[in-house]
Amino acid sequence: MCGFVGVVGMRGAPVDPGWAVRMGETLRHRGPDDDGLFADRSVALGFRRLSILDLSPAGHQPFESEDGHLALVFNGEIFNFVELRDDLRARGHVFRSTGDTEVILRAYQEWGVDCLSRFNGMWAFLLYDRRRQTVFGSRDRFGIKPLYRRTLGDRVCFASEIKGLLTVPGASVEPDWETAGRFLGAGRLENLGDDVRTFYAGVEQVPAGTGFEIGLDGSIREWRFWNLPAEELEASGDPVAQFRDLLEDAVRLRLRSDVPVGVALSGGMDSTAIISLMARLREAHEDGGALPALHAFSYMPPEFDEARYVMATVDATGAILHRTELGPEALWDRLPTLLRYQDEPVHSATAQVGFEIYRLAAAHGTKVILGGQGADETVGGYYPFFADAWHTHLRRGRVRTALRDVREYCHTHGTPLAPTVAGTLRRFALAEANRFGAYRALVQGRRARRASPLQGWFADGVVPSGQTAAGEGTPLLHASLSRAVQQTPLPLYLRLEDRNSMAHSVEARLPFLDYRLVSLMFRLAPEWKLRGPWNKYVLRESMRGIMPEVVRARVDKMGFPTPMATWFRGTLGERMAELFEGRRMAERGIYRMDVVRKALASHRRGEADHASALFNVAQFEMWLELVDERRAASLP
């Protein structure tokens, strides 16, 4: 929805409001519609507004209480604000606005910091309580909305994006080389295994699902206000109906807006379920008057043709389709711009696809987009989850169920049965040995031998030796889903989604991350997530008769892919070669340029596939150039 910054002085340290003004200017793209500043002796709050709810001046932030004792800056949406406002009115509170910002302030007046558990939404906020001399802040359950912080002496600075913390006087602008080295060595952002550190030294992010209070006397406390359900329960009632009702209600709440709402549409089940439910809700509430058109935005490259699925959905929902088909040269040219908005490296060229979809939405005047992010990690969408489900059945003594599911999976997906069964049993035996201490030593030894396969691409000391991928552990489905939500890959994907959308002043809303729906999924047994050849089983069953059958029964998975390996063998290979011949890259002393160039040549000849590693090196060099630029701008 917006962007904000804050500076809190502790132990009597004064705060210069100019800091907040300068920091806030870096976030103009997040809020082009309005700006505001609140300043007290030791607190300054700056705000950039993207008007989504209550477009009147009453929605201006920082939002202050009538008595001047509370001041709030808030980024995100509280989707159940209507119900909360009705509750608070019944308790005697009087509202002067129609949006959700004031609901947070009144909820704090009524329930204090316990208000967090009542919010259904995505948020980050800072609330200054002058009476208590504290700043209360929070980030939503899954970290959909960002919040970064940096401590400089007796001052704690906050911003919705990292760039907002790089303009603070006296703050250094340097890479965090431990984080960078782990990324370069592993070749993956998803497995860095740290939800606090960033690629910039001294800048950390507030963990998801936390609340905190900073006292102006210097006291600080932080706590988790929500956790995933710890264990599964036997299904009661009708899980399919429960899931369908909750998902439909999650979509209904996320349609609350005073500006146009659209959807990011691929040919997969997640976005198709969302747009199908949007169409269903529109039909149910049609009263004879004209309804706004339903707009869908899609990336449809010829190399990955999903037109059959997308057009079936468009025909079924009556949506107006807007499509983009950007070529490799244009995506390459825009990569530095993407990194400028993201502040940190991205996981692949697929991140650029999201960037272009939100650009397309903005060009058509759509300020809010619903997307399917979060479904794979909660409903069980990734293919490795099949093996975790089989392992879970074996652990529980359900051998016949496990073998039946393996057989049906292999038959549908064209996978050899005997090797799959043998691999499943071998993996189960090794994992069970872990319960007696043997497995861990065995696997860690194997990981150490294969650790950091790209170390030879970098100078000594750049990549930590013997590093192992984070986020691995007991291969039970519940544990794997928990890691996917809390560690890898969802936190990364949420960062990409937020920056890509807000770069174009568009708000992304994610119905699958309604906490009620996630709580249900984590309480359901494995067979409601993966069964036989089907992933996302409960989603598939809940969408019978609602989404096009050609999509509902689809077994392959694409999302928004890019043919990166092919591109790097064509014209992008030439562009990359030019980058690798640059003097600045050679002078950094962190790359073994002869090794990197040989890998590119081998890839271009078709002898090997180094696309992902080459992309990481190229984008990391572009990111370092951005750091150089920002460092120079920060110098007096």
XYZ file of C-alpha atoms in Angstrom:
636
model
C 0.000 0.000 0.000
C 2.698 2.481 0.960
C 6.171 3.015 2.309
C 7.419 4.549 5.524
C 10.550 5.362 7.485
C 11.184 6.014 11.151
C 13.987 7.204 13.406
C 13.865 6.536 17.142
C 16.296 8.192 19.546
C 17.023 6.320 22.763
C 18.433 7.511 26.097
C 17.644 11.119 25.302
C 19.177 11.183 21.816
C 17.451 13.830 19.674
C 16.310 13.060 16.143
C 16.706 15.329 13.152
C 13.423 15.227 11.125
C 15.538 15.846 8.026
C 16.751 12.266 8.294
C 13.195 10.968 7.829
C 12.584 13.348 4.919
C 15.745 12.201 3.139
C 15.043 8.524 3.813
C 11.445 8.857 2.650
C 12.458 10.336 -0.692
C 14.016 7.002 -1.638
C 10.564 5.365 -1.314
C 8.629 7.700 -3.599
C 7.717 4.805 -5.922
C 5.923 3.061 -3.053
C 3.701 6.062 -2.449
C 3.351 8.608 -5.241
C -0.042 9.939 -4.088
C 0.807 11.758 -0.848
C 3.520 12.178 1.778
C 3.655 13.168 5.424
C 5.988 13.726 8.375
C 5.573 13.491 12.142
C 8.345 14.765 14.389
C 8.801 14.808 18.146
C 12.070 15.373 20.006
C 13.217 11.740 19.805
C 10.906 10.296 17.150
C 10.479 11.090 13.453
C 8.098 9.203 11.159
C 7.963 9.719 7.402
C 5.347 8.367 5.010
C 4.702 7.871 1.290
C 1.102 7.039 0.392
C -0.331 4.788 -2.306
C -4.059 5.476 -1.987
C -6.048 2.222 -1.990
C -8.667 2.664 0.751
C -10.284 5.960 1.762
C -8.859 8.115 -0.989
C -9.845 11.286 0.892
C -7.474 13.404 3.030
C -8.793 11.463 6.041
C -6.502 8.602 4.957
C -3.381 10.771 5.268
C -0.452 9.451 7.301
C 1.195 9.714 9.746
C -2.205 9.202 11.383
C -2.511 10.848 14.778
C -5.041 10.427 17.565
C -7.200 13.412 18.488
C -5.285 14.024 21.693
C -1.930 13.898 19.908
C -0.621 11.057 22.061
C -0.462 8.445 19.257
C 1.097 8.651 15.785
C 1.005 5.773 13.283
C 2.675 4.931 9.968
C 1.423 1.765 8.309
C 2.175 -0.158 5.115
C -0.163 -2.900 3.950
C -3.805 -3.804 4.412
C -5.910 -5.092 7.297
C -8.446 -7.003 5.248
C -10.911 -7.580 8.102
C -10.967 -3.863 8.956
C -14.722 -3.606 8.379
C -15.494 -6.260 11.000
C -12.927 -4.835 13.430
C -14.310 -1.334 12.987
C -17.820 -2.554 13.777
C -16.503 -4.265 16.924
C -14.594 -1.175 18.034
C -17.564 1.086 17.402
C -19.653 -1.169 19.619
C -17.002 -0.621 22.302
C -17.396 3.132 22.046
C -14.708 4.181 19.563
C -15.495 6.960 17.109
C -13.928 6.902 13.618
C -13.142 9.849 11.410
C -11.983 7.850 8.348
C -13.280 4.894 6.336
C -10.034 2.961 5.746
C -8.036 0.433 7.714
C -5.254 2.678 9.089
C -7.397 4.128 11.843
C -8.545 0.621 12.772
C -4.969 -0.221 13.834
C -4.754 2.865 16.031
C -8.153 2.234 17.681
C -7.346 -1.465 18.132
C -4.172 -0.460 19.975
C -6.189 1.898 22.167
C -8.558 -0.941 23.006
C -6.298 -3.995 23.299
C -2.730 -2.685 23.453
C -0.077 -4.832 21.798
C -2.461 -7.809 21.890
C -4.262 -6.229 18.944
C -1.912 -8.058 16.562
C -3.708 -11.387 16.891
C -6.956 -9.760 15.701
C -5.586 -8.562 12.356
C -6.109 -10.542 9.166
C -3.857 -8.972 6.605
C -0.398 -7.973 5.529
C 1.333 -5.187 7.377
C 4.312 -3.435 8.790
C 3.835 -0.431 11.060
C 5.342 1.846 13.682
C 3.118 3.412 16.332
C 4.542 6.075 18.662
C 2.881 6.232 22.081
C 3.870 9.555 23.613
C 2.354 8.717 27.015
C 4.251 5.461 27.382
C 7.336 6.841 25.617
C 7.510 3.765 23.388
C 7.437 2.905 19.706
C 5.388 -0.213 19.033
C 5.950 -2.006 15.730
C 5.112 -5.234 13.970
C 5.403 -7.233 10.781
C 2.637 -9.590 9.594
C 2.583 -13.330 10.205
C 4.366 -14.311 6.983
C 6.375 -11.173 6.262
C 4.364 -10.216 3.188
C 5.133 -6.570 3.909
C 8.761 -5.600 4.562
C 10.414 -3.754 7.422
C 14.168 -3.151 7.769
C 16.143 -1.598 10.600
C 19.581 -0.254 11.332
C 21.085 0.840 14.635
C 23.474 3.802 14.665
C 24.593 4.610 18.188
C 21.522 5.613 20.217
C 19.280 5.826 17.157
C 17.314 3.010 15.547
C 16.251 3.654 11.961
C 13.465 1.832 10.105
C 12.407 1.730 6.449
C 10.152 -0.273 4.164
C 13.099 -0.939 1.863
C 16.842 -1.238 2.376
C 17.545 1.814 0.222
C 15.810 3.963 2.835
C 18.528 3.071 5.356
C 21.456 3.846 3.062
C 20.926 7.615 3.118
C 21.215 8.034 6.892
C 24.106 10.386 7.737
C 27.122 8.438 8.931
C 25.809 5.078 7.715
C 28.238 3.005 5.670
C 27.198 1.418 2.387
C 29.050 -1.880 2.141
C 28.176 -5.436 1.145
C 27.734 -8.030 3.851
C 30.368 -10.356 2.460
C 29.361 -13.322 4.605
C 25.858 -13.248 3.124
C 27.203 -12.562 -0.359
C 29.771 -15.355 -0.094
C 27.182 -17.904 0.972
C 24.998 -16.900 -1.967
C 27.831 -17.159 -4.476
C 28.977 -20.502 -3.142
C 25.560 -22.123 -2.949
C 24.348 -20.488 -6.151
C 20.929 -20.097 -4.531
C 19.249 -17.327 -2.606
C 16.595 -19.681 -1.270
C 19.019 -21.513 1.010
C 20.837 -18.746 2.855
C 19.051 -19.842 6.023
C 18.969 -16.463 7.792
C 15.775 -14.441 8.098
C 17.478 -11.345 9.575
C 20.686 -10.519 7.689
C 20.679 -8.801 4.315
C 23.267 -8.197 1.578
C 24.103 -4.841 3.179
C 26.328 -4.757 6.268
C 24.502 -3.370 9.284
C 21.028 -3.640 7.754
C 18.692 -6.352 9.011
C 15.036 -7.140 8.526
C 12.463 -7.448 11.276
C 11.449 -11.144 11.396
C 8.001 -12.083 10.163
C 5.304 -12.687 12.748
C 6.870 -10.476 15.393
C 5.938 -7.472 17.458
C 8.419 -5.195 19.206
C 8.583 -2.212 21.511
C 11.409 0.302 21.738
C 11.432 2.454 24.840
C 12.909 5.919 24.567
C 14.793 4.970 27.737
C 16.756 2.404 25.680
C 14.748 -0.725 26.507
C 13.904 -3.084 23.643
C 11.748 -6.197 23.582
C 10.636 -8.367 20.675
C 8.235 -11.304 20.615
C 6.495 -13.678 18.235
C 2.740 -13.225 18.211
C 1.914 -16.146 15.897
C 3.326 -19.528 14.888
C 2.362 -22.237 12.448
C 0.357 -25.114 13.950
C 2.831 -27.546 15.465
C 1.193 -30.766 14.342
C -1.438 -32.223 12.063
C -4.864 -33.304 13.258
C -7.276 -35.844 11.924
C -9.631 -34.146 9.510
C -13.009 -33.289 10.983
C -16.003 -32.328 8.900
C -15.412 -31.794 5.188
C -11.877 -30.495 4.490
C -12.733 -29.751 0.859
C -15.691 -27.558 1.783
C -13.710 -25.887 4.577
C -10.868 -25.096 2.209
C -13.173 -23.786 -0.524
C -15.098 -21.568 1.905
C -11.939 -20.132 3.449
C -10.253 -19.494 0.107
C -13.374 -17.813 -1.254
C -13.606 -15.638 1.852
C -9.904 -14.787 1.588
C -10.487 -13.624 -1.993
C -13.612 -11.705 -0.948
C -11.722 -9.798 1.743
C -8.889 -8.977 -0.659
C -11.305 -7.462 -3.149
C -11.998 -4.633 -0.702
C -10.601 -1.617 -2.477
C -11.513 1.870 -3.629
C -9.409 1.418 -6.787
C -9.440 -1.209 -9.584
C -8.387 -4.796 -8.722
C -6.934 -7.287 -11.202
C -5.128 -10.632 -11.136
C -1.739 -11.950 -12.257
C -2.707 -14.972 -14.338
C -0.560 -17.916 -15.392
C -1.817 -21.228 -16.703
C -1.500 -22.853 -13.273
C -4.069 -23.734 -10.633
C -3.288 -21.047 -8.074
C -3.985 -17.927 -10.087
C -6.765 -19.732 -11.959
C -8.480 -20.554 -8.656
C -8.256 -16.910 -7.612
C -9.710 -15.442 -10.815
C -12.399 -18.141 -10.912
C -13.481 -17.234 -7.383
C -13.362 -13.534 -8.262
C -15.762 -14.216 -11.138
C -17.967 -16.335 -8.873
C -18.143 -13.571 -6.256
C -18.970 -10.982 -8.920
C -21.800 -13.134 -10.216
C -23.175 -13.740 -6.726
C -23.284 -10.013 -5.927
C -24.530 -8.739 -9.271
C -27.621 -6.587 -8.642
C -28.382 -5.473 -12.156
C -25.916 -2.611 -12.164
C -22.733 -2.437 -14.199
C -19.753 -4.134 -12.585
C -16.112 -3.200 -13.196
C -14.405 -5.357 -15.799
C -12.225 -8.211 -14.568
C -8.663 -7.669 -15.823
C -5.974 -10.367 -15.994
C -2.274 -9.790 -16.667
C -0.059 -12.528 -18.030
C 3.421 -13.229 -19.388
C 3.200 -15.667 -22.280
C 6.531 -16.355 -24.014
C 6.416 -18.594 -27.097
C 8.986 -20.964 -25.549
C 6.524 -21.934 -22.774
C 3.106 -21.914 -24.379
C 0.327 -21.920 -21.779
C -2.221 -20.241 -24.033
C -4.504 -23.282 -23.896
C -4.901 -22.973 -20.138
C -4.953 -19.189 -19.928
C -7.531 -18.774 -22.680
C -9.762 -21.446 -21.126
C -9.748 -19.416 -17.922
C -10.363 -16.139 -19.731
C -13.307 -17.681 -21.590
C -14.777 -19.104 -18.373
C -14.456 -15.904 -16.331
C -15.076 -13.255 -18.956
C -11.837 -11.528 -18.011
C -10.055 -9.053 -20.240
C -6.548 -10.417 -20.864
C -3.486 -8.205 -21.085
C -0.307 -10.011 -22.037
C 3.357 -9.170 -22.239
C 6.006 -11.069 -24.182
C 9.264 -9.273 -23.559
C 12.327 -10.591 -25.381
C 15.652 -11.528 -23.772
C 17.479 -8.330 -24.787
C 14.869 -6.110 -23.167
C 14.887 -8.200 -19.981
C 18.690 -8.001 -19.843
C 18.673 -4.248 -20.342
C 16.176 -3.843 -17.488
C 18.053 -6.098 -15.060
C 19.982 -3.208 -13.424
C 16.674 -1.393 -12.898
C 15.171 -4.493 -11.307
C 18.150 -4.786 -8.928
C 17.811 -1.108 -8.012
C 14.251 -1.709 -6.850
C 14.980 -5.096 -5.256
C 18.092 -3.785 -3.404
C 19.466 -7.353 -3.309
C 20.187 -10.054 -5.920
C 17.270 -12.086 -7.272
C 16.887 -15.846 -7.624
C 16.593 -16.047 -11.414
C 15.415 -14.229 -14.506
C 11.900 -15.245 -13.524
C 11.926 -12.321 -11.082
C 11.968 -10.022 -14.101
C 8.749 -11.563 -15.375
C 6.912 -10.455 -12.252
C 8.427 -7.002 -12.640
C 7.022 -6.744 -16.166
C 3.578 -8.044 -15.190
C 3.237 -5.275 -12.598
C 4.506 -2.749 -15.126
C 1.717 -3.936 -17.432
C -0.886 -3.640 -14.678
C 0.198 -0.092 -13.856
C 0.031 0.877 -17.530
C -3.632 -0.169 -17.545
C -4.495 1.775 -14.402
C -4.791 -1.229 -12.074
C -3.462 -0.446 -8.602
C -4.213 -3.779 -6.890
C -3.295 -7.255 -8.146
C -4.244 -10.589 -6.605
C -1.685 -13.367 -7.043
C -1.157 -17.023 -6.163
C 2.046 -16.661 -4.146
C 2.124 -18.933 -1.097
C 0.029 -21.794 -2.448
C 2.964 -24.049 -3.345
C 4.440 -23.769 0.149
C 1.200 -24.350 2.060
C -0.989 -26.576 -0.115
C 1.938 -28.758 -1.275
C 2.806 -27.696 -4.803
C 6.487 -28.490 -5.250
C 7.436 -31.906 -6.614
C 9.892 -32.760 -3.775
C 6.904 -32.716 -1.422
C 5.745 -36.007 -2.961
C 8.784 -37.793 -1.489
C 8.146 -36.106 1.876
C 4.544 -37.335 1.833
C 5.663 -40.878 1.030
C 8.202 -40.727 3.853
C 5.503 -39.539 6.245
C 3.252 -42.452 5.337
C 6.126 -44.911 5.868
C 6.994 -43.353 9.232
C 3.392 -43.865 10.330
C 3.366 -47.474 9.195
C 1.129 -46.821 6.172
C 3.285 -48.831 3.782
C 0.459 -49.737 1.402
C -0.607 -46.096 1.125
C 2.954 -45.016 0.387
C 3.525 -47.672 -2.275
C 0.122 -47.009 -3.868
C 0.900 -43.286 -4.112
C 4.353 -43.964 -5.571
C 2.860 -46.310 -8.170
C 0.133 -43.842 -9.197
C 2.616 -40.982 -9.315
C 5.020 -42.898 -11.555
C 2.227 -44.015 -13.878
C 0.868 -40.469 -14.365
C 4.180 -38.608 -14.538
C 6.027 -41.168 -16.661
C 8.619 -41.935 -13.989
C 10.256 -45.409 -13.755
C 8.619 -47.280 -10.879
C 11.401 -49.548 -9.605
C 14.094 -46.842 -9.164
C 11.556 -44.524 -7.529
C 10.478 -47.168 -5.013
C 14.101 -48.089 -4.293
C 15.076 -44.438 -3.842
C 12.114 -43.822 -1.545
C 12.990 -46.776 0.687
C 16.674 -45.819 0.732
C 15.849 -42.249 1.723
C 13.498 -43.506 4.417
C 16.157 -45.798 5.867
C 18.747 -43.027 5.977
C 16.332 -40.583 7.564
C 15.293 -43.113 10.184
C 18.953 -43.665 11.022
C 19.097 -39.988 11.862
C 16.910 -40.708 14.868
C 19.828 -42.680 16.243
C 22.506 -40.136 15.291
C 24.051 -41.978 12.347
C 22.272 -40.274 9.461
C 23.339 -36.751 10.322
C 27.059 -37.566 10.267
C 26.683 -39.493 7.017
C 24.743 -36.753 5.215
C 26.908 -33.946 6.546
C 29.968 -35.767 5.267
C 28.402 -36.063 1.828
C 27.424 -32.386 1.853
C 30.922 -31.322 2.853
C 32.365 -33.198 -0.110
C 29.977 -31.522 -2.537
C 29.754 -28.148 -0.782
C 30.206 -24.919 -2.711
C 30.542 -26.333 -6.238
C 31.255 -22.818 -7.575
C 34.177 -22.101 -5.268
C 36.511 -22.427 -8.226
C 34.814 -19.457 -9.866
C 35.834 -17.069 -7.075
C 39.020 -15.919 -5.389
C 40.112 -17.549 -2.148
C 38.155 -16.311 0.839
C 35.131 -15.032 -1.078
C 33.096 -18.208 -0.635
C 33.075 -19.784 2.867
C 34.709 -23.198 2.733
C 32.627 -26.241 3.549
C 29.366 -24.347 3.593
C 26.191 -26.390 3.441
C 22.721 -25.487 2.296
C 20.374 -24.309 4.974
C 16.790 -25.329 5.391
C 17.299 -29.098 5.216
C 16.118 -31.444 7.926
C 13.705 -34.247 8.721
C 11.961 -35.184 5.444
C 8.455 -35.310 6.922
C 5.877 -33.356 4.976
C 4.770 -31.130 7.860
C 8.382 -30.159 8.610
C 9.169 -29.552 4.940
C 6.133 -27.313 4.515
C 7.091 -25.405 7.670
C 10.582 -24.818 6.279
C 9.107 -23.731 2.956
C 6.945 -21.105 4.665
C 9.374 -19.846 7.287
C 12.843 -20.326 5.777
C 12.973 -21.191 2.096
C 11.680 -20.332 -0.433
C 8.611 -18.292 0.582
C 10.396 -15.394 2.382
C 12.470 -14.773 -0.736
C 9.463 -14.935 -3.045
C 7.555 -12.487 -0.857
C 10.443 -10.029 -1.055
C 10.459 -10.312 -4.840
C 6.688 -9.903 -5.040
C 6.603 -6.804 -2.859
C 9.447 -4.949 -4.590
C 8.271 -5.893 -8.086
C 4.762 -4.619 -7.437
C 5.670 -1.512 -5.469
C 8.270 -0.513 -8.056
C 5.261 0.309 -10.221
C 3.062 1.648 -7.394
C 0.897 -1.481 -7.470
C -0.198 -3.427 -4.411
C 0.046 -7.254 -4.473
C -2.489 -9.224 -2.415
C -2.081 -12.942 -1.735
C -5.267 -14.858 -0.777
C -3.449 -18.161 -0.180
C -1.606 -16.529 2.729
C -4.753 -15.747 4.675
C -3.649 -17.096 8.056
C -6.944 -18.973 8.547
C -6.362 -20.920 5.332
C -2.717 -21.629 6.207
C -3.731 -22.823 9.676
C -6.219 -25.235 8.114
C -3.624 -26.629 5.721
C -1.095 -27.243 8.472
C -3.692 -29.170 10.459
C -4.739 -31.444 7.611
C -3.161 -34.861 7.115
C -0.679 -35.357 4.219
C -3.212 -37.038 1.937
C -5.143 -33.770 1.676
C -2.059 -32.092 0.221
C -0.588 -34.831 -1.963
C -2.436 -37.964 -3.002
C -1.473 -40.410 -5.732
C -0.258 -38.369 -8.727
C -1.838 -35.131 -7.502
C -0.237 -32.268 -5.658
C -2.481 -29.584 -4.042
C -5.130 -32.260 -3.717
C -7.571 -30.320 -1.541
C -7.326 -27.297 -3.843
C -8.065 -29.455 -6.876
C -11.081 -31.027 -5.178
C -12.396 -27.707 -3.910
C -12.319 -26.212 -7.406
C -14.411 -28.895 -9.118
C -16.976 -27.099 -11.231
C -15.471 -23.692 -10.419
C -12.287 -23.535 -12.505
C -11.836 -24.919 -16.026
C -11.272 -28.664 -15.888
C -8.327 -28.457 -18.284
C -6.452 -26.472 -15.618
C -7.775 -28.358 -12.587
C -6.600 -31.698 -13.971
C -3.224 -30.411 -15.150
C -0.254 -32.314 -13.693
C 2.705 -30.269 -14.980
C 3.825 -26.980 -13.484
C 5.312 -23.827 -15.041
C 4.400 -20.610 -13.259
C 6.103 -17.765 -15.148
C 9.258 -19.450 -16.573
C 12.032 -18.030 -18.738
C 14.201 -20.006 -21.212
C 17.414 -18.682 -19.683
C 19.709 -21.481 -20.859
C 18.682 -20.921 -24.489
C 18.999 -17.155 -24.228
C 22.569 -17.398 -22.924
C 23.523 -19.433 -25.987
C 22.241 -16.655 -28.233
C 22.527 -12.876 -28.157
C 22.580 -12.698 -24.363
C 25.732 -14.793 -24.420
C 27.401 -11.990 -26.354
C 26.120 -9.384 -23.902
C 27.379 -11.441 -20.996
C 30.773 -11.891 -22.628
C 31.055 -8.101 -22.929
C 30.315 -7.759 -19.207
C 32.907 -10.384 -18.327
C 35.562 -8.581 -20.375
C 35.027 -5.343 -18.454
C 37.992 -3.919 -16.549
C 36.011 -3.130 -13.393
C 34.949 -6.736 -12.980
C 38.525 -7.967 -13.323
C 39.837 -5.346 -10.894
C 37.509 -6.372 -8.093
C 39.655 -9.374 -7.334
C 36.748 -11.575 -6.301
C 36.269 -13.550 -9.535
C 38.554 -16.002 -11.305
C 37.750 -14.484 -14.649
C 39.461 -17.173 -16.723
C 37.253 -19.841 -15.108
C 34.088 -17.758 -15.517
C 34.823 -17.009 -19.175
C 35.537 -20.674 -19.922
C 32.223 -21.642 -18.330
C 30.391 -19.134 -20.506
C 32.149 -20.431 -23.635
C 31.291 -24.020 -22.704
C 27.663 -23.070 -22.149
C 27.421 -21.220 -25.464
C 28.806 -24.264 -27.286
C 26.121 -26.420 -25.677
C 28.635 -28.584 -23.803
C 27.158 -27.776 -20.359
C 24.323 -25.862 -18.734
C 25.786 -23.099 -16.574
C 22.849 -20.724 -17.088
C 21.921 -20.291 -13.435
C 25.507 -19.793 -12.249
C 26.311 -17.397 -15.075
C 23.207 -15.371 -14.352
C 24.191 -15.154 -10.680
C 27.688 -13.905 -11.490
C 26.360 -11.358 -13.982
C 23.647 -10.006 -11.720
C 26.012 -9.932 -8.723
C 28.427 -7.764 -10.680
C 25.563 -5.444 -11.657
C 24.522 -5.338 -7.991
C 28.079 -4.430 -6.923
C 28.016 -1.573 -9.435
C 24.819 -0.383 -7.736
C 26.546 -0.591 -4.345
C 29.457 1.472 -5.716
C 26.996 4.091 -6.927
C 25.155 4.221 -3.608
C 28.398 4.381 -1.642
C 29.548 7.352 -3.697
C 26.189 9.098 -3.188
C 26.402 8.644 0.599
C 29.826 10.273 0.929
C 29.845 13.880 2.224
